[in-house]
Amino acid sequence: MSKISVSGLRKSFGSNEVLKGLDVEITEGEVVCVIGPSGSGKSTFLRCLNKLDELSAGTVIVDGFNLSDKTVDLNEVRQHIGMVFQHFNLFPHMTVLQNIMLAPTELKKESKADARATALKLLDRVGLSDKADARPAQLSGGQKQRVAIARSLAVNPDIMLFDEATSALDPEMVGEVLQVIRDLAAEGMTMVVVTHEMGFAREVADRVIFMADGVIVEEGTPAELFGNPQQERTQDFLSKVL
Amino acid sequence: MFRAGKLSVAVMALLALGGGFLGVSAAAASQPLAQPHAAVTGENYVIGTDTTFAPFEYREDGELTGIDMDLIRDIAANQGFTVEIKSLGFDAALQALQSNQVDGVIAGMSITDERELIFDFSDPYFDSGVQMAVAEDNTEITGYADLVGETVVAKRGSEGETFANSIKDEYGFTVKALADSATMYDDVKAGNSVAVFDDYPVLAYGINQNNGLKSVTEKEQGSSYGFAVNKGQNPELLAAFNTGLAELKDNGEYQTILDTYLEQPAPAMASGFFGLLSDSMPALMKGLGLTLLATGLSILIALVLGVLFGFFKVSESRVLRGIASVYVSIFRGTPLLVQAFFFYFGLPQLTGQSIDVLTAGVLTLSLNAGAYMTEIVRGGIQSVDPGQTEAGRSLGLGYVTTMRRVVLPQAVKIMTPSFINQFVMTLKDTSLLAVIGFAELTYQGQQIYAANFRTGETLLIVAALYFIVINLLTMLSNKLDKRFNK
C-alpha cells in the first residue's frame, strides 16, 4: 500500500508556477531520492508533503491523511512525518536535550521523564550522548544536523523528509550525517531525500526521481537512472554533477 | 490680560473634525455635564485657573495663592458655598469651562467681546493696564522713544502684545512674542530683548520678587478682569460672585486683598541655589511621584496593547492586520500633544462624560506608546528566523505552542532593548502632560520658576531629577535584561 500518494500536484507562488503536476507513489519502507538542478521544485515538492506550503491543486495523501481535506488536523498529520532542514533550525534558546524533548512533552505524548529517556536514547543513536546539555551554538554543523534528526525522530514518525540536509555542511561533516540517514534507511524508515549527494543517492535509494522545471522528468532505480538515463535533460544534468 | 487662545481655536477645530469622524451630533457635544444648582448655599463648585499668573494665582510652599484665589475663596465664604480650585493653565482652564469640566474660571482674564460670545462674565473685579520694564542695570532706555531699532518682548496674544504692536511703527522697534512672563523676563535679562511689555500687576509683583527688572513707564489704560461661567450655565454662581464682590468692596476686604499683593508685597527671600533646592524639593518630589505613576501605568497598558496589536500585525487575518495598522497609523501619525488635548478636552465634549487629568494622561500615553510597542512586538516576532516556526510546526506543534515555546522566547530577547527605550521615551513624554495641568515633574518646575523667576536654576534641578531617575531605571532594566535574556 502507498505510504505517500501524490497526484496532479500543482503549486504556484503568485503567478510563478513551481510545481506543474506531479504524480508520485511511495510505498512503505521505500527510500526515494529526489535530484535535479536548483529551482526545479524539489524542496517545494517536499514541503507540500507535510503542508508547510499550501497545495494549489491536486491531492496529496500521506499515511492515510488527505492533505487537500481542510478538516484534516495538520498537527496530527505532522506527527507522522519528520522533517530535517538544510539549515537545521534548532531552537537556539534551548539545550540539545530540550530541543528533542519539546515536541513529545508539549504534545503530551510522553511524561517528562520518559521524554528525557527517549531523547537520551536518540542522542546515543546519532552519537551525541555527551552533548545533551550543550546549546546549539556550541555544536558543529554536522552535530547540529544530527540533533535535528534526533529531534524529528522523537515524535516517532512513520516517514522522514530530508530537505538538502547536507548542503550547508562543511565537506568533512557530510559523512556523519549521511551515516545517520543510511542507518534509518536500513531500519526500514520510509524516506524522501532531496539531495545533491549523487553517490549517496546511488547507494541508499530504492528509487531516484529527477526533477526539472516543476515536473518529474525521469525516475527509476539508481542503476537505471544513473547508469542509463533515457531523457536528454537527465543526461545533461548528470554529466555536469557526476 | 488679553489672551487670544490660538490653542483653543486649534483644539476646537480638531474637535469638530473628531465629531464628524465619530458621527457624534452637535447636540451631544453641548449637553451640560454639571448639575444645575438652584441656589449656591452649601454647594461645591469646581473653579479652573491658570497654573501661574502671579500675583493673581501662583503657588507659595505648594499652596495656591494670589489675588484671584483670595477673592474667590472669600466670596465663597461670604456667600456660603465652597470651591475646589483646579490649576489647569489658562488655555486649558478655558477649554475645561467650555466642556463643562469646571463650573467657573477665574484666571486674570480680560473681559472681551469675543469671550462674551461664549462665556458669561461677572462684574469687573480688577482694572489692569500695560507697563514697560527693562533690565535693572539698563540706564539707556527710559521711555518708548529710546526703543528705536531695538527688539522688545511681549506675551503672545496678550494686551501687552497688542499695545506694543500699536506703537512699534511710531517708535521704530520690533516686537517678539513669548509664552509666559518668566521666560520673557529671562529674555530681557539675557539681553535678547531690551524691554518687556506686560500687565502691570504681574510686572510689579515680579520686580518685587527680584526678577532683575525695573519699570520705566507709567501703566497704560487697559481692560478689566472678570470671573466667567460657561454661556447660560451656573447663573446662580455668577450672581453670587457679583453679590459677594460688592460686599467685599463695601467691607474693605477687597482693598485688603489688593494691598497684600500689590502695595506691600513681601520682599522675596534671596536664598542660594541650595536654598532653592531644599525649598522646591517637596513639590518636585510630588511631581516626580506622579511622573512615575503615569509612566508605570502607561507602560503596563501599552505593553498589553503592543502585544495584542503586535500579534494582530503578524496574524494571517487581513482584518486583524488592518485593525492593528489603523491603530498604529493614528497614534503614530498624530502628535502626542494633540492626543493629550483631545482626550482631556475633546472626549468629554463628544461623550458628555468628564474625565480626570490622570486618566486622560495615562490614556494618551498608553495608546501612544502602545502604537510604538505594537511595532516593536511585530518587528521582534518577524526578526525570528521563519525556519524556527517551520521547525516547530513540522514537529506537529500548533501555532500557539510554537509561538509560546519557540518564537516568543527569542523575540522577547530581541525586543527588550527597544522596550527599555520606549519606557524611557514614555517617561520623558509625561512632561508634555503639563499642558493639560497634570501636576507631574515639569509642571511643578514651571510652577516654581513662574513664582520665583529663577528659571535656569529650577530647570537645572528638574532636568537633573529626570536624568538621575531615567539613568537609574535604565541601569536596572539593563541588569534585568542581562539576567533574564542570557
XYZ file of C-alpha atoms in Angstrom:
728
model
C 0.000 0.000 0.000
C 1.179 3.515 -0.733
C 2.572 5.433 2.195
C 2.587 8.618 0.133
C 0.320 9.150 -2.838
C 0.643 12.348 -4.898
C -1.463 13.066 -7.964
C -1.714 16.149 -10.145
C 0.136 18.259 -7.553
C 0.496 21.872 -8.598
C 1.957 24.751 -6.624
C 2.206 28.404 -7.556
C 3.737 31.353 -5.733
C 1.805 34.265 -7.161
C 1.993 33.912 -10.927
C 5.057 31.690 -10.749
C 4.107 28.006 -11.097
C 6.777 25.976 -9.335
C 5.168 22.525 -9.480
C 3.365 21.690 -12.719
C 1.503 18.488 -11.992
C 3.383 15.769 -10.119
C 2.284 12.135 -9.725
C 4.247 10.020 -7.260
C 3.541 6.845 -5.308
C 5.858 5.866 -2.481
C 5.427 2.570 -0.670
C 6.182 1.727 2.940
C 9.889 1.381 3.698
C 10.906 2.873 0.360
C 13.781 5.349 0.184
C 13.265 7.868 -2.592
C 15.951 10.392 -3.507
C 14.927 13.478 -5.419
C 17.641 15.116 -7.523
C 17.669 17.946 -10.008
C 19.025 21.427 -10.671
C 18.263 24.215 -8.194
C 14.920 25.882 -8.833
C 13.473 22.664 -10.186
C 10.877 22.477 -7.375
C 12.429 19.639 -5.311
C 12.174 21.437 -1.984
C 8.695 22.755 -2.707
C 7.562 19.222 -3.517
C 8.928 18.053 -0.168
C 7.259 20.936 1.714
C 3.921 20.048 0.140
C 4.154 16.589 1.664
C 3.673 17.999 5.197
C 1.870 21.090 4.002
C 4.478 23.622 5.118
C 3.483 25.010 1.724
C -0.187 25.094 0.730
C -1.189 22.986 -2.270
C -2.518 24.954 -5.232
C -4.101 21.917 -6.923
C -4.032 18.126 -6.859
C -4.138 15.685 -3.987
C -1.538 14.501 -1.507
C -2.372 11.536 0.707
C 0.181 10.821 3.422
C -0.164 7.924 5.843
C -3.863 7.807 5.052
C -4.456 11.530 5.612
C -5.734 13.542 2.670
C -3.924 16.891 2.893
C -6.361 18.562 0.483
C -9.103 18.000 3.049
C -9.422 21.271 5.006
C -10.732 19.449 8.066
C -7.712 17.235 8.467
C -5.713 18.013 11.622
C -2.321 19.082 10.268
C -0.699 18.927 13.696
C -1.783 15.287 13.903
C -0.525 14.570 10.369
C 2.828 16.191 11.008
C 3.480 13.911 13.958
C 3.627 11.105 11.395
C 6.176 12.953 9.261
C 9.581 14.058 10.474
C 11.355 16.827 8.575
C 15.014 17.797 8.503
C 16.018 21.176 7.077
C 19.066 22.417 5.242
C 19.775 24.995 7.963
C 18.960 22.668 10.875
C 16.569 25.147 12.526
C 17.475 24.037 16.029
C 15.955 26.170 18.794
C 18.907 28.298 19.934
C 17.438 29.166 23.339
C 17.204 25.508 24.398
C 19.760 22.838 25.148
C 20.130 19.849 22.853
C 18.055 17.743 25.207
C 15.308 20.405 25.446
C 15.208 20.638 21.652
C 14.473 16.940 21.414
C 12.066 16.798 24.369
C 9.963 19.822 23.329
C 7.528 18.157 20.966
C 6.936 14.906 22.922
C 6.241 16.825 26.140
C 4.182 19.644 24.581
C 2.117 17.120 22.640
C 1.606 15.135 25.847
C 2.902 12.020 24.158
C 5.248 11.243 26.974
C 5.890 12.229 30.555
C 8.906 14.442 31.105
C 10.933 11.548 32.487
C 10.015 9.267 29.587
C 10.715 12.009 27.050
C 14.114 12.519 28.622
C 14.920 8.822 28.438
C 13.802 8.715 24.791
C 15.811 11.825 23.976
C 18.962 10.361 25.534
C 18.422 7.139 23.591
C 18.059 9.113 20.345
C 21.167 11.135 21.118
C 23.050 7.910 21.637
C 21.765 6.676 18.317
C 23.159 9.734 16.490
C 26.370 9.536 18.513
C 25.954 12.699 20.591
C 25.280 11.444 24.121
C 27.898 13.788 25.513
C 26.187 16.871 24.050
C 22.852 16.558 25.882
C 23.303 19.784 27.842
C 25.097 21.772 25.163
C 23.477 24.699 23.363
C 23.135 24.525 19.574
C 25.638 27.371 19.232
C 28.312 25.124 20.767
C 27.888 22.393 18.128
C 29.461 21.916 14.706
C 27.220 21.847 11.651
C 27.290 18.074 11.419
C 26.432 17.737 15.095
C 23.570 20.220 14.723
C 22.078 18.253 11.867
C 22.321 15.013 13.821
C 20.496 16.673 16.727
C 17.856 17.902 14.274
C 17.358 14.345 13.041
C 17.068 13.089 16.613
C 14.517 15.846 17.289
C 12.379 14.733 14.329
C 12.565 11.114 15.420
C 11.369 11.996 18.921
C 7.720 12.133 17.848
C 8.148 8.649 16.382
C 7.300 9.437 12.740
C 6.475 6.865 10.050
C 8.007 8.978 7.300
C 11.105 11.192 7.210
C 11.658 14.075 4.817
C 15.181 15.420 4.272
C 15.483 18.805 2.580
C 19.089 19.085 1.366
C 20.218 18.020 4.810
C 23.916 18.150 3.975
C 24.068 21.179 1.673
C 25.021 23.652 4.400
C 27.717 21.433 5.870
C 31.479 21.539 5.534
C 32.567 18.559 3.383
C 34.198 16.704 6.263
C 30.894 16.654 8.160
C 28.705 15.337 5.382
C 29.667 11.747 6.081
C 28.487 11.660 9.700
C 25.037 12.941 8.731
C 24.686 10.616 5.762
C 25.606 7.712 8.051
C 22.658 8.512 10.316
C 20.319 8.663 7.297
C 21.797 5.420 5.997
C 21.088 3.740 9.349
C 17.500 4.941 9.239
C 17.106 3.510 5.748
C 18.464 0.199 6.951
C 15.841 0.162 9.703
C 13.107 0.386 7.086
C 12.010 4.025 7.520
C 10.036 5.456 4.607
C 12.072 8.425 3.419
C 12.043 11.134 0.794
C 15.502 12.675 0.468
C 16.149 15.797 -1.566
C 19.898 15.738 -2.105
C 22.861 16.835 -4.165
C 24.903 13.846 -2.983
C 24.724 11.622 -6.069
C 26.948 8.942 -4.562
C 24.678 8.710 -1.566
C 21.563 8.584 -3.726
C 23.054 5.794 -5.794
C 23.994 3.816 -2.678
C 20.918 4.256 -0.484
C 17.943 4.998 -2.720
C 15.455 2.368 -3.806
C 14.323 4.834 -6.423
C 15.659 8.113 -7.783
C 13.425 10.889 -9.126
C 14.930 13.518 -11.410
C 13.015 16.814 -11.405
C 13.441 19.867 -13.601
C 11.238 22.950 -14.140
C 8.492 21.693 -11.847
C 7.962 18.307 -13.457
C 9.303 14.800 -12.936
C 11.472 14.226 -15.987
C 12.526 10.700 -15.230
C 12.545 8.171 -12.407
C 13.896 4.722 -11.789
C 16.262 2.626 -9.733
C 19.686 4.191 -9.158
C 21.151 1.721 -11.628
C 18.659 2.739 -14.320
C 18.784 6.464 -13.737
C 22.490 6.898 -13.184
C 23.576 4.038 -15.453
C 21.264 4.568 -18.373
C 19.354 7.836 -18.303
C 16.706 7.989 -21.031
C 15.969 11.728 -21.195
C 18.313 14.293 -22.613
C 17.740 16.652 -19.651
C 18.705 13.904 -17.227
C 21.803 13.066 -19.185
C 22.715 16.720 -19.362
C 22.282 17.207 -15.597
C 24.153 14.061 -14.653
C 27.058 14.877 -16.951
C 27.510 18.099 -15.008
C 27.315 16.690 -11.455
C 28.961 13.293 -11.792
C -4.874 90.409 30.334
C -5.996 89.542 26.861
C -5.084 86.143 25.568
C -6.480 85.182 22.223
C -6.269 81.447 22.857
C -4.970 80.339 19.467
C -4.668 76.970 21.086
C -8.373 76.936 21.826
C -9.121 77.531 18.178
C -6.882 74.647 17.159
C -8.445 72.323 19.686
C -11.948 73.323 18.635
C -11.065 72.608 15.014
C -9.746 69.206 15.978
C -12.908 68.514 17.935
C -15.052 69.490 15.017
C -13.105 67.021 12.905
C -13.341 64.353 15.595
C -17.050 64.953 15.987
C -17.639 64.491 12.298
C -15.423 61.438 12.243
C -17.174 59.718 15.098
C -20.559 60.752 13.874
C -21.433 62.393 17.162
C -24.122 65.015 16.869
C -23.627 68.580 17.920
C -26.451 68.154 20.390
C -24.471 65.582 22.315
C -21.487 67.880 22.394
C -23.392 70.715 24.014
C -25.045 68.657 26.722
C -24.292 70.056 30.174
C -22.131 67.949 32.440
C -22.595 69.882 35.628
C -25.839 69.548 37.519
C -27.758 72.810 37.771
C -27.958 74.317 41.237
C -30.958 76.318 42.350
C -29.007 78.228 44.984
C -25.330 78.390 45.807
C -25.656 77.826 49.530
C -23.944 74.608 50.586
C -22.904 73.797 47.035
C -19.376 72.938 45.940
C -18.121 74.492 42.700
C -15.106 73.473 40.668
C -13.161 76.559 39.613
C -10.471 76.468 36.935
C -7.496 78.802 36.975
C -4.127 79.431 35.390
C -1.115 77.480 36.614
C 0.829 80.588 37.450
C -0.103 84.180 36.797
C 1.411 85.953 39.762
C 0.131 87.848 41.646
C -3.331 86.595 40.652
C -2.562 82.925 41.065
C 0.681 81.197 41.966
C 1.995 78.694 44.436
C 3.679 79.522 47.701
C 5.032 76.486 49.557
C 2.871 74.331 47.315
C -0.354 76.199 48.168
C -2.264 78.145 45.539
C -2.439 81.786 46.488
C -2.851 85.213 44.873
C -5.488 87.874 44.312
C -7.852 85.604 42.359
C -7.529 82.821 44.895
C -8.143 85.044 47.921
C -11.042 86.715 46.140
C -12.878 83.549 45.078
C -12.356 81.918 48.471
C -13.529 84.981 50.381
C -16.553 85.377 48.113
C -17.372 81.690 48.545
C -17.168 82.053 52.324
C -19.244 85.224 52.153
C -21.949 83.568 50.035
C -21.940 80.209 51.797
C -20.603 77.891 49.094
C -17.347 76.022 48.742
C -14.869 75.899 45.892
C -12.455 73.311 44.597
C -9.653 75.034 42.674
C -8.168 73.324 39.623
C -4.887 74.798 38.465
C -5.002 73.928 34.779
C -3.261 76.633 32.810
C -5.048 79.470 31.054
C -5.953 77.832 27.751
C -6.714 74.564 29.488
C -8.982 76.291 32.002
C -10.996 77.907 29.197
C -11.254 74.564 27.426
C -12.360 72.915 30.645
C -15.018 75.578 31.095
C -16.339 75.105 27.563
C -16.525 71.356 28.082
C -18.161 71.890 31.490
C -15.332 70.153 33.304
C -15.256 73.146 35.616
C -18.100 75.422 36.771
C -16.234 78.697 36.523
C -12.873 80.236 35.663
C -11.016 82.973 37.496
C -7.633 83.490 35.882
C -6.876 87.193 35.495
C -8.997 87.044 32.358
C -9.832 90.220 30.455
C -13.454 90.730 29.538
C -13.514 90.937 25.729
C -16.295 90.956 23.142
C -15.056 87.689 21.678
C -15.086 85.940 25.012
C -18.507 87.311 25.867
C -19.860 85.309 22.938
C -19.049 82.016 24.646
C -18.892 82.917 28.355
C -20.977 84.927 30.830
C -18.783 87.364 32.788
C -19.169 88.776 36.295
C -18.814 92.450 37.106
C -15.171 93.501 36.578
C -13.095 92.861 39.697
C -9.785 94.401 38.606
C -8.618 97.087 36.189
C -5.353 96.200 34.547
C -3.010 98.004 32.173
C 0.256 97.509 30.309
C 3.608 98.694 31.618
C 7.128 98.558 30.198
C 10.167 97.287 32.095
C 13.881 96.961 31.309
C 16.848 95.243 32.941
C 17.802 96.689 36.319
C 21.206 97.922 35.142
C 19.871 99.446 31.922
C 20.173 103.230 32.040
C 19.729 103.926 28.336
C 16.067 103.057 27.943
C 13.851 105.401 29.898
C 10.878 105.731 27.577
C 9.314 104.493 24.349
C 11.453 106.958 22.358
C 14.660 105.087 23.293
C 13.418 101.891 21.686
C 14.275 102.800 18.107
C 15.936 99.892 16.301
C 15.574 97.592 19.339
C 13.605 94.414 19.989
C 11.055 94.169 22.790
C 9.189 91.147 24.075
C 5.505 90.670 24.968
C 3.283 87.774 25.932
C 1.729 86.019 22.933
C -1.884 87.081 22.445
C -1.771 89.416 25.457
C -2.817 93.003 25.852
C 0.887 93.849 26.159
C 1.495 92.500 22.674
C -1.453 94.421 21.237
C -0.223 97.624 22.829
C 3.409 97.144 21.763
C 2.305 96.455 18.196
C 0.156 99.590 18.196
C 3.151 101.843 18.901
C 6.020 99.945 17.249
C 5.838 101.849 13.954
C 5.723 105.168 15.710
C 8.855 104.412 17.777
C 10.601 102.075 15.297
C 11.093 98.863 17.299
C 10.375 95.165 16.711
C 8.021 93.030 18.833
C 8.790 89.430 19.669
C 6.184 87.186 21.374
C 6.866 84.590 24.077
C 4.518 82.340 26.029
C 4.908 83.293 29.690
C 6.181 86.026 31.988
C 9.129 84.156 33.464
C 10.684 83.419 30.076
C 10.037 86.995 28.910
C 11.900 88.399 31.912
C 14.774 85.993 31.282
C 14.836 87.147 27.673
C 15.294 90.741 28.781
C 17.916 89.866 31.397
C 19.821 87.822 28.794
C 19.815 90.903 26.547
C 17.880 89.242 23.706
C 15.262 91.965 24.103
C 15.788 95.365 25.679
C 12.329 95.746 27.208
C 9.198 93.822 28.100
C 5.562 94.911 27.876
C 3.470 93.107 30.463
C 0.396 93.564 32.639
C 1.354 95.985 35.392
C 0.327 93.864 38.418
C 2.326 90.932 37.065
C 5.294 93.131 36.371
C 5.092 94.833 39.757
C 4.979 91.514 41.519
C 7.918 90.154 39.518
C 10.070 93.189 40.232
C 9.316 92.797 43.897
C 10.460 89.184 43.697
C 13.861 90.433 42.485
C 13.366 89.301 38.918
C 16.128 91.692 37.872
C 13.914 94.213 36.069
C 12.669 97.738 36.749
C 9.642 99.502 35.331
C 10.341 102.707 33.437
C 6.893 103.941 32.264
C 3.509 104.609 33.770
C 0.819 101.978 33.175
C -1.360 102.410 30.100
C -5.129 102.343 30.402
C -6.165 98.700 29.997
C -9.008 96.235 30.193
C -10.850 94.745 33.145
C -10.690 91.268 34.576
C -13.823 89.191 35.169
C -14.899 85.836 36.553
C -16.503 83.632 33.873
C -19.011 80.802 33.653
C -19.979 78.890 30.525
C -22.659 80.657 28.467
C -26.030 80.015 30.131
C -24.565 77.743 32.825
C -24.464 78.332 36.576
C -26.229 81.725 36.579
C -26.653 81.458 40.369
C -22.875 81.180 40.770
C -22.339 84.295 38.689
C -24.940 86.201 40.708
C -23.371 85.063 43.973
C -19.943 86.205 42.744
C -21.276 89.669 41.946
C -23.068 89.974 45.284
C -20.025 88.729 47.170
C -17.702 91.068 45.282
C -19.867 94.062 46.116
C -19.936 93.081 49.774
C -16.156 92.629 49.931
C -15.716 96.052 48.340
C -18.092 97.549 50.911
C -16.477 95.972 53.929
C -12.898 96.746 52.814
C -11.785 93.140 52.412
C -11.361 93.666 48.665
C -8.884 96.501 49.185
C -7.002 94.464 51.799
C -6.512 91.652 49.291
C -5.190 94.015 46.600
C -2.857 95.709 49.047
C -1.486 92.385 50.196
C -0.245 91.604 46.719
C 0.307 94.962 45.034
C 1.056 97.654 47.592
C 3.181 95.878 50.163
C 4.338 92.643 48.620
C 6.590 90.691 50.958
C 10.130 91.075 49.671
C 11.400 87.777 48.331
C 13.944 85.932 50.367
C 17.094 85.728 48.329
C 18.164 82.171 49.045
C 21.102 80.450 47.353
C 20.945 77.508 44.986
C 20.761 75.052 47.846
C 18.004 77.093 49.449
C 16.062 76.807 46.196
C 16.862 73.098 46.060
C 15.528 72.383 49.520
C 12.523 74.699 49.101
C 11.470 73.177 45.800
C 12.185 69.552 46.657
C 8.820 68.680 48.299
C 6.832 69.954 45.298
C 9.244 68.397 42.799
C 9.143 65.035 44.605
C 5.366 65.101 44.481
C 5.648 65.813 40.752
C 8.195 63.048 40.289
C 5.846 60.633 42.038
C 3.074 61.481 39.578
C 5.520 61.241 36.677
C 6.498 57.727 37.743
C 2.884 56.742 38.411
C 1.758 57.892 34.964
C 4.780 56.239 33.333
C 4.266 52.938 35.144
C 0.547 52.708 34.390
C 1.025 53.797 30.783
C 3.835 51.347 30.078
C 1.870 48.437 31.528
C -1.195 49.212 29.422
C 0.987 49.935 26.388
C 2.632 46.548 26.812
C -0.732 44.804 26.736
C -1.826 46.853 23.715
C 1.503 46.281 21.994
C 1.381 42.507 22.441
C -2.258 42.358 21.331
C -1.883 44.530 18.237
C 1.607 43.154 17.545
C 0.063 39.680 17.209
C -2.688 41.176 15.059
C 0.031 42.541 12.786
C 1.684 39.172 12.246
C -1.584 37.229 12.047
C -2.847 35.690 8.863
C -6.173 37.521 9.094
C -6.338 40.552 6.865
C -8.995 42.107 9.135
C -6.841 41.859 12.254
C -3.806 43.177 10.399
C -5.958 46.073 9.168
C -7.217 46.927 12.653
C -3.664 46.967 14.012
C -2.410 49.083 11.119
C -5.155 51.671 11.582
C -4.431 51.848 15.303
C -0.702 52.305 14.761
C -1.047 54.861 11.998
C -3.488 57.003 14.001
C -1.376 57.145 17.135
C 1.979 57.350 15.400
C 0.635 59.776 12.816
C -0.590 62.473 15.208
C 1.372 64.478 17.786
C 1.207 63.345 21.388
C 0.275 66.874 22.419
C -2.807 66.877 20.178
C -3.775 63.459 21.540
C -3.496 64.767 25.102
C -5.739 67.761 24.314
C -8.192 65.506 22.553
C -8.556 63.024 25.400
C -8.789 65.669 28.088
C -10.929 68.312 26.382
C -12.339 66.706 23.267
C -13.602 63.408 24.583
C -15.735 64.975 27.350
C -17.392 67.233 24.777
C -18.118 64.285 22.491
C -19.269 61.806 25.112
C -20.689 64.080 27.802
C -18.545 62.147 30.299
C -15.953 64.157 32.191
C -12.515 62.667 32.646
C -9.892 63.344 35.282
C -6.468 64.508 34.268
C -4.576 61.380 35.358
C -6.947 59.150 33.397
C -6.684 61.362 30.331
C -2.906 61.473 30.643
C -2.491 57.732 31.073
C -4.951 57.099 28.235
C -2.920 59.358 25.954
C 0.473 57.955 26.863
C -0.578 54.305 26.851
C -2.355 54.500 23.500
C 0.579 56.410 22.036
C 3.265 54.129 23.479
C 1.084 51.122 22.606
C 1.380 52.018 18.931
C 5.174 52.016 19.168
C 5.087 48.832 21.260
C 2.995 47.190 18.525
C 5.742 47.869 16.040
C 8.387 46.632 18.481
C 6.469 43.380 19.032
C 5.822 42.931 15.311
C 9.463 43.614 14.494
C 10.640 41.264 17.229
C 8.452 38.385 16.071
C 9.305 38.910 12.419
C 13.017 39.085 13.098
C 12.972 35.493 14.361
C 14.051 33.198 11.508
C 10.936 31.738 9.798
C 12.791 28.406 9.873
C 12.129 28.341 13.614
C 8.378 28.403 13.077
C 8.684 25.809 10.321
C 10.701 23.543 12.584
C 8.107 23.890 15.349
C 5.155 23.323 13.043
C 6.797 20.382 11.280
C 7.106 18.668 14.661
C 3.316 18.828 14.972
C 3.241 21.757 17.409
C 0.308 24.144 16.950
C 0.631 27.858 16.118
C 0.161 28.967 19.715
C 2.598 26.424 21.144
C 5.180 27.275 18.501
C 4.793 30.974 19.297
C 4.967 30.438 23.026
C 7.828 27.964 23.219
C 9.892 28.728 20.126
C 9.317 32.197 18.646
C 8.473 34.432 21.621
C 11.421 33.491 23.852
C 13.702 34.553 21.012
C 11.603 37.588 20.051
C 11.473 38.929 23.622
C 15.233 38.882 23.745
C 15.371 40.935 20.559
C 12.627 43.304 21.741
C 13.964 44.046 25.233
C 16.346 46.898 24.332
C 13.536 48.569 22.341
C 11.169 48.101 25.272
C 13.630 49.813 27.586
C 13.993 52.607 25.052
C 10.208 53.056 24.807
C 9.970 53.074 28.587
C 12.428 55.973 28.773
C 10.623 57.805 25.959
C 7.281 57.445 27.727
C 8.769 58.677 30.978
C 10.022 61.793 29.223
C 6.741 62.196 27.336
C 4.900 62.572 30.657
C 6.349 66.109 30.734
C 4.016 67.012 27.849
C 1.050 66.349 30.139
C 1.940 69.596 31.940
C -0.112 71.342 29.241
C -3.339 69.730 30.428
C -2.479 70.589 34.006
C -1.240 67.189 35.118
C 0.922 68.056 38.123
C 3.978 65.999 37.165
C 7.624 66.994 37.492
C 7.864 69.546 34.658
C 4.595 71.178 35.724
C 5.899 71.537 39.288
C 9.082 73.091 37.930
C 7.107 75.600 35.847
C 5.058 76.495 38.914
C 8.184 77.171 40.909
C 10.015 79.384 38.412
C 6.852 81.219 37.447
C 6.650 82.412 41.053
C 10.347 82.955 41.851
C 11.647 83.804 38.334
C 14.711 81.579 38.816
C 14.108 79.739 35.560
C 17.627 78.481 34.868
C 18.307 77.024 38.290
C 14.864 75.469 38.604
C 15.045 73.816 35.188
C 18.522 72.557 36.046
C 17.112 70.820 39.115
C 14.183 69.410 37.134
C 16.481 68.142 34.377
C 18.834 66.606 36.939
C 15.933 64.733 38.544
C 14.832 63.326 35.165
C 18.422 62.430 34.366
C 19.010 60.605 37.634
C 15.721 58.704 37.575
C 15.988 57.725 33.897
C 19.566 56.546 34.234
C 18.829 54.571 37.383
C 15.860 52.885 35.702
C 17.869 52.216 32.539
C 20.642 50.619 34.555
C 18.128 48.482 36.406
C 16.405 47.456 33.155
C 19.694 46.522 31.517
C 20.620 44.457 34.548
C 17.302 42.593 34.375
C 17.753 42.167 30.630
C 21.181 40.596 31.121
C 19.883 38.378 33.888
C 16.816 37.024 32.092
C 17.886 37.166 28.467
C 21.178 35.349 28.620
